[in-house]
Amino acid sequence: MSEQNDYIIEFRNITKKFPGVIANNDISLGIRQGEIFALLGENGAGKSTLMSILFGMYEPDQGEIYLRGEKVKIKSPNQAAELSIGMVHQHFMLVENFTITENIVLGLEPEKKVFGFPVVDIKGTDQKIKDLSHKYGLDVNPTDLIEDINVSTRQRVEILKMLYREAEILIFDEPTAMLTPQEIEFLLNIIKNLQADGKTIILISHKLYEIKQVADRCAILRHGELIDILDVKTTSTQEMANLMVGKQLSLSLDKSESKPGDPVLEVENLTLDNELGVEIVHNVSFKIHAGEIFSLAGVSGNGQMEIADAIAGLINVKSGKISLNQKEITHATVKERIESGISYIPEDRQRFGLILEMPLAVNLALKSYYKEPFSQKHILQENVFLEYSDNLIKQFDIRSGQGSTTIVRSMSGGNQQKAIVAREIDLDSDLLIFVQPTRGLDIGAIQAVRKRMIDERDRGKAILLVSLELDEIMSCSDRIGVIYNGRIQTVAKADQITREEIGEAMMGVGNHGK
Amino acid sequence: MLNNIIIDGLSFALPLLIIAIGGIYSERSGITNLALEGLLGFGAFCGGLFMAFFSSHFAAANVPVYLSLLIASIGGTIYAALFATLCIVFKANQVISGVVINILSVALTGFLTRQINQNFFNQPSDKFQIGVFPRTSIPVLKDIPVLGGFFNNFYLFEVIILILLAITWYLLYKTRFGMHLRACGDNPQSVDAAGIDVNKVRFKAVLISGALSGIGGMCFAYSISANFSPTIYMGAGFLAIAALIFGNWRIMPTFVACLIFGFARSAGNEIGKAMQLSSSFFDLTMTLPYVLTLLLLIFFSDTNRAPRALGEIYDKGKR
């Protein structure tokens, strides 16, 4: 207790229960002034709950919080802000049709007088925001509208919001879940700049390498319990992973040599426009054989998502040809494609993969409900849905509150993804398209999804994997195509290309004149 | 004839505008407002009732027409409070609440007008006499060819509406309150996170929409019939909604839309007269503003963007 004075925040015996779950069980930990403190744990381990308590969104059932040595009761986010605590949420809180400056000052607008009338002074504040942005290397243009800027810039606006409110303790909730590798580097640098300026930073994450890269200390939570507090520099990522999951977890995948068969998917000279009518994919050709995983690597926005959408039939083909098992499907409807053997695991699982307000059983039958035995003489057979769903739940280990009747919205991200994977695999299609299949999932779920993908390959399926994560590409693929600016730069067998070579191709290096 | 088109067009367009601005306030804060028709009717009823009582007690010479606008505006505000309570406090569906408010207003004001006429003025009538609103012309300017019509024989309430236009524009785009209001219609969560009470802002916005609609309703009562009667419910509230949608939920473009509607209507009227149509065909030329509404709807609905959180009930817990 002698060192309690250098803690800026101290949690003492925090317990928080929700119906049926103990989210935090008797957690005590201290965070030092000026450090980067990471909270590591799988989804549902209680990280976000603990931080929500600090930010005044929940009240703890038991326990106390000490801030700068004084006991505080934080009842609302506003009060947290007054105590100079700021939080960047996973879902940004920004007004789309306002400028960056307008968003930052919202709630604390500076005023000036024009002919004696109070007027919100936006122009005069732009420079102040610019200076603040420059100071921490945030690089935003204060007069841009939010609707015109990308995810990474939006996140930096959220950071500026906290800085404008002079927050000293900054909480980042899974800040890199939506970012590309370059953007992640950029953000981690910003976080280091903030630390250099004396801010205290709490980083909620389940990405080990980020924690390893920036954090000083790291607390590991599992099932609501504090497992350990570690010094990051002296702990290996493997140790952290084991503590987080609670069992020996192999970070590498067991994968045998692929035995490619006949080509299943053939894409020839595919050219696509994006939704604004700008040509985004130029003349792309590739083949995927049965029993192989072909992946498209690349930085976000280089056309890879559009290629996947075009194969699945979600966007129109401008020119070129797509064939499945030697049959042309370039202009087939989505339903025809599904029936001729394409499964699709979309990037945005909540918008394109699931109907969130409907029960799990319905979601699992979304692509087969109209066939026998689900539908008999145009009448849906509820018991068939439930039976089928119970079976998939068991087979794929999908966890949910009320089994087949659970409303999908209430399930965790990892289990939602497992449900989509289960549905798509059970269609028994020849081609499976996985787009960012492990985005936002925790390590356990990531391993499960990747293992399923490899199992399907071994069963002779052709698999297209589109991912922004190089680790995923390296550990799963048999062949890799690197896409840059709508063109495939290079195609190579996975064991014949290095990370560095892929990285260079992703940035368009070594691209002659094209 | 051109002179008449301008004079009648303006006297229709400006009351329509003030109602549409009322709608903009409500919708930019995120509350779908189909209740404009009911709000303007109830406001006009209150103003009409005030005038009826006043002229029965005092000499008709100094009827306080300006005060009647204020009373109508207060009436509209009170009635809007009912709408706001339904859809903000009780979180009722905004479309249904709006429709209910409209139906209730038609029935209630009709009923009350008859009862009050019978019991206080001893005459079975569904109208309140409200007198005439003063008109004026600006010398010299009114004699300019073509454009002179804008300065000729206009109602003084048109000037009041132009002043209100300036005030409401300033309030919506230049002040803290206006900024909070616009933010509520786009992303209420972010407003809440900034420590501002979303429901309070929205409640105020709906009250303002009632106040402005009340004034607009009273102006219509003066310009169309010189009395308050159920003919006030002629669809101006819905036309105002169409105008604010063409105006992309922004005040100045909505002003232009209202002028187009106003002139289309007065032109339809003049065309009908000039062609000496029988009354059954006359109605046909009077459909001009509505046909125009349909046509504009086809061209504009693509580029228009409603406030993102329009119609969304704000619930703190839901993210």
Coordinates of N, CA and C in Angstrom, one line a residue, chain B residues 67-157:
Chain B
L67 N -52.1 41.2 -32.5 CA -52.1 40.4 -31.2 C -52.7 39.0 -31.6
S68 N -53.6 39.0 -32.6 CA -54.2 37.7 -32.9 C -53.1 36.7 -33.5
L69 N -52.1 37.3 -34.1 CA -51.0 36.4 -34.6 C -50.3 35.8 -33.4
L70 N -50.1 36.6 -32.4 CA -49.4 36.2 -31.2 C -50.2 35.1 -30.5
I71 N -51.5 35.3 -30.4 CA -52.4 34.3 -29.7 C -52.3 33.0 -30.5
A72 N -52.4 33.1 -31.9 CA -52.4 31.9 -32.7 C -51.1 31.2 -32.5
S73 N -50.0 31.9 -32.3 CA -48.7 31.3 -32.1 C -48.6 30.6 -30.8
I74 N -49.2 31.2 -29.8 CA -49.3 30.5 -28.5 C -50.1 29.3 -28.5
G75 N -51.3 29.4 -29.2 CA -52.1 28.2 -29.4 C -51.4 27.1 -30.1
G76 N -50.7 27.4 -31.2 CA -49.9 26.4 -31.9 C -48.9 25.8 -31.0
T77 N -48.3 26.6 -30.1 CA -47.2 26.0 -29.2 C -47.8 25.1 -28.2
I78 N -49.0 25.4 -27.7 CA -49.6 24.6 -26.7 C -50.0 23.2 -27.3
Y79 N -50.6 23.3 -28.5 CA -51.0 22.1 -29.2 C -49.8 21.3 -29.6
A80 N -48.7 21.9 -29.9 CA -47.5 21.2 -30.3 C -46.9 20.5 -29.0
A81 N -47.1 21.1 -27.9 CA -46.7 20.4 -26.6 C -47.3 19.1 -26.5
L82 N -48.6 19.0 -26.9 CA -49.2 17.7 -26.8 C -48.5 16.7 -27.8
F83 N -48.2 17.1 -29.0 CA -47.6 16.3 -30.0 C -46.2 15.9 -29.4
A84 N -45.5 16.8 -28.9 CA -44.1 16.6 -28.3 C -44.2 15.6 -27.2
T85 N -45.2 15.7 -26.3 CA -45.3 14.8 -25.2 C -45.6 13.4 -25.7
L86 N -46.4 13.3 -26.7 CA -46.7 12.0 -27.3 C -45.4 11.3 -27.8
C87 N -44.7 12.0 -28.6 CA -43.7 11.3 -29.4 C -42.3 11.5 -28.7
I88 N -42.1 12.4 -27.8 CA -40.8 12.5 -27.1 C -40.9 11.8 -25.7
V89 N -41.9 12.3 -24.9 CA -41.9 11.8 -23.5 C -42.4 10.3 -23.5
F90 N -43.5 10.1 -24.3 CA -44.0 8.7 -24.3 C -43.4 7.8 -25.4
K91 N -42.6 8.4 -26.2 CA -41.9 7.7 -27.3 C -42.8 7.0 -28.2
A92 N -44.0 7.6 -28.5 CA -44.9 7.1 -29.5 C -44.4 7.2 -30.9
N93 N -44.8 6.4 -31.8 CA -44.4 6.5 -33.2 C -44.8 7.9 -33.7
Q94 N -43.8 8.5 -34.4 CA -44.0 10.0 -34.7 C -45.0 10.1 -35.9
V95 N -45.0 9.2 -36.8 CA -45.9 9.3 -37.9 C -47.4 9.2 -37.4
I96 N -47.6 8.2 -36.6 CA -48.9 7.9 -36.1 C -49.4 9.1 -35.2
S97 N -48.5 9.6 -34.3 CA -48.8 10.7 -33.5 C -49.2 11.9 -34.3
G98 N -48.4 12.2 -35.4 CA -48.7 13.3 -36.2 C -50.1 13.2 -36.9
V99 N -50.4 12.0 -37.4 CA -51.7 11.8 -38.0 C -52.9 12.0 -37.0
V100 N -52.6 11.5 -35.8 CA -53.6 11.6 -34.7 C -53.9 13.1 -34.4
I101 N -52.7 13.8 -34.3 CA -52.8 15.3 -33.9 C -53.6 16.0 -35.0
N102 N -53.4 15.6 -36.3 CA -54.2 16.3 -37.3 C -55.7 16.0 -37.2
I103 N -56.0 14.7 -37.1 CA -57.4 14.3 -37.0 C -58.1 15.0 -35.8
L104 N -57.4 15.0 -34.7 CA -57.9 15.5 -33.5 C -58.2 17.0 -33.7
S105 N -57.3 17.7 -34.3 CA -57.4 19.2 -34.5 C -58.6 19.5 -35.3
V106 N -58.8 18.8 -36.4 CA -60.0 19.0 -37.3 C -61.3 18.8 -36.5
A107 N -61.4 17.7 -35.8 CA -62.6 17.4 -35.0 C -62.8 18.4 -33.9
L108 N -61.7 18.6 -33.1 CA -61.8 19.5 -31.9 C -62.2 20.9 -32.3
T109 N -61.5 21.5 -33.2 CA -61.7 22.9 -33.5 C -63.1 23.1 -34.1
G110 N -63.5 22.1 -35.0 CA -64.9 22.2 -35.6 C -65.9 22.1 -34.5
F111 N -65.8 21.2 -33.6 CA -66.7 21.0 -32.5 C -66.8 22.3 -31.6
L112 N -65.6 22.7 -31.2 CA -65.5 23.9 -30.3 C -66.1 25.2 -30.9
T113 N -65.8 25.3 -32.2 CA -66.3 26.5 -32.9 C -67.8 26.6 -32.9
R114 N -68.4 25.5 -33.2 CA -69.9 25.4 -33.2 C -70.4 25.7 -31.8
Q115 N -69.9 25.0 -30.8 CA -70.3 25.1 -29.4 C -70.2 26.5 -28.9
I116 N -69.0 27.1 -29.2 CA -68.8 28.5 -28.7 C -69.7 29.5 -29.4
N117 N -69.9 29.3 -30.7 CA -70.8 30.2 -31.4 C -72.2 30.1 -30.8
Q118 N -72.6 28.9 -30.6 CA -74.0 28.7 -30.1 C -74.2 29.3 -28.7
N119 N -73.2 29.0 -27.8 CA -73.4 29.3 -26.4 C -73.0 30.7 -26.0
F120 N -72.1 31.3 -26.8 CA -71.6 32.7 -26.4 C -72.1 33.8 -27.3
F121 N -72.3 33.4 -28.6 CA -72.7 34.4 -29.5 C -74.1 34.2 -30.1
N122 N -74.7 33.1 -29.6 CA -76.1 32.8 -30.0 C -76.3 32.7 -31.5
Q123 N -75.4 32.2 -32.2 CA -75.6 32.0 -33.7 C -75.0 30.7 -34.1
P124 N -75.8 29.8 -34.8 CA -75.3 28.5 -35.2 C -74.4 28.7 -36.4
S125 N -73.1 28.7 -36.2 CA -72.2 28.9 -37.3 C -70.9 28.1 -37.0
D126 N -70.2 27.7 -38.0 CA -68.9 27.0 -37.8 C -67.8 28.0 -38.2
K127 N -68.1 29.3 -38.1 CA -67.0 30.2 -38.4 C -66.8 31.3 -37.4
F128 N -65.6 31.8 -37.3 CA -65.4 33.0 -36.5 C -65.0 34.1 -37.4
Q129 N -65.7 35.2 -37.3 CA -65.3 36.4 -38.1 C -64.1 37.0 -37.5
I130 N -63.1 37.2 -38.4 CA -61.8 37.7 -37.8 C -61.4 39.0 -38.5
G131 N -62.2 39.5 -39.4 CA -61.9 40.8 -39.9 C -60.8 40.8 -41.0
V132 N -60.3 41.9 -41.4 CA -59.3 41.9 -42.5 C -58.0 42.4 -42.0
F133 N -57.0 41.8 -42.6 CA -55.6 42.2 -42.2 C -55.2 43.4 -43.1
P134 N -54.6 44.4 -42.5 CA -54.2 45.6 -43.4 C -53.3 45.2 -44.5
R135 N -53.5 45.9 -45.6 CA -52.6 45.7 -46.7 C -51.9 47.1 -47.0
T136 N -50.8 47.0 -47.6 CA -50.2 48.3 -48.0 C -49.4 48.2 -49.3
S137 N -48.9 49.3 -49.8 CA -48.1 49.3 -51.0 C -46.9 50.3 -50.7
I138 N -45.8 50.0 -51.4 CA -44.7 51.0 -51.2 C -44.7 51.9 -52.4
P139 N -44.9 53.2 -52.2 CA -44.9 54.1 -53.3 C -43.6 54.0 -54.1
V140 N -43.7 54.5 -55.3 CA -42.6 54.5 -56.3 C -42.2 53.0 -56.7
L141 N -41.8 52.2 -55.7 CA -41.3 50.8 -56.0 C -42.5 50.0 -56.7
K142 N -43.7 50.3 -56.2 CA -44.8 49.5 -56.7 C -45.1 49.8 -58.2
D143 N -44.5 50.9 -58.8 CA -44.7 51.2 -60.1 C -43.7 50.7 -61.1
I144 N -42.7 50.0 -60.5 CA -41.7 49.4 -61.4 C -42.4 48.3 -62.3
P145 N -42.1 48.3 -63.5 CA -42.8 47.3 -64.4 C -42.4 45.9 -63.9
V146 N -43.3 45.0 -64.0 CA -43.2 43.6 -63.7 C -42.9 43.4 -62.2
L147 N -41.7 43.8 -61.7 CA -41.3 43.5 -60.3 C -42.2 44.4 -59.3
G148 N -42.8 45.4 -59.8 CA -43.7 46.2 -59.0 C -44.6 45.4 -58.1
G149 N -45.1 44.3 -58.6 CA -46.0 43.5 -57.9 C -45.6 43.0 -56.6
F150 N -44.3 43.0 -56.4 CA -43.8 42.5 -55.1 C -43.9 43.6 -54.0
F151 N -44.2 44.8 -54.5 CA -44.3 45.9 -53.5 C -45.7 46.5 -53.4
N152 N -46.6 45.8 -54.1 CA -47.9 46.4 -54.3 C -49.0 45.6 -53.5
N153 N -49.7 46.3 -52.7 CA -50.9 45.8 -52.1 C -50.6 44.5 -51.3
F154 N -49.6 44.4 -50.6 CA -49.2 43.2 -49.8 C -49.8 43.3 -48.4
Y155 N -50.0 42.1 -47.8 CA -50.4 42.1 -46.4 C -49.2 42.5 -45.5
L156 N -49.5 43.1 -44.4 CA -48.4 43.5 -43.5 C -47.8 42.3 -42.8
F157 N -48.6 41.2 -42.7 CA -48.1 40.0 -42.1 C -46.9 39.4 -42.9

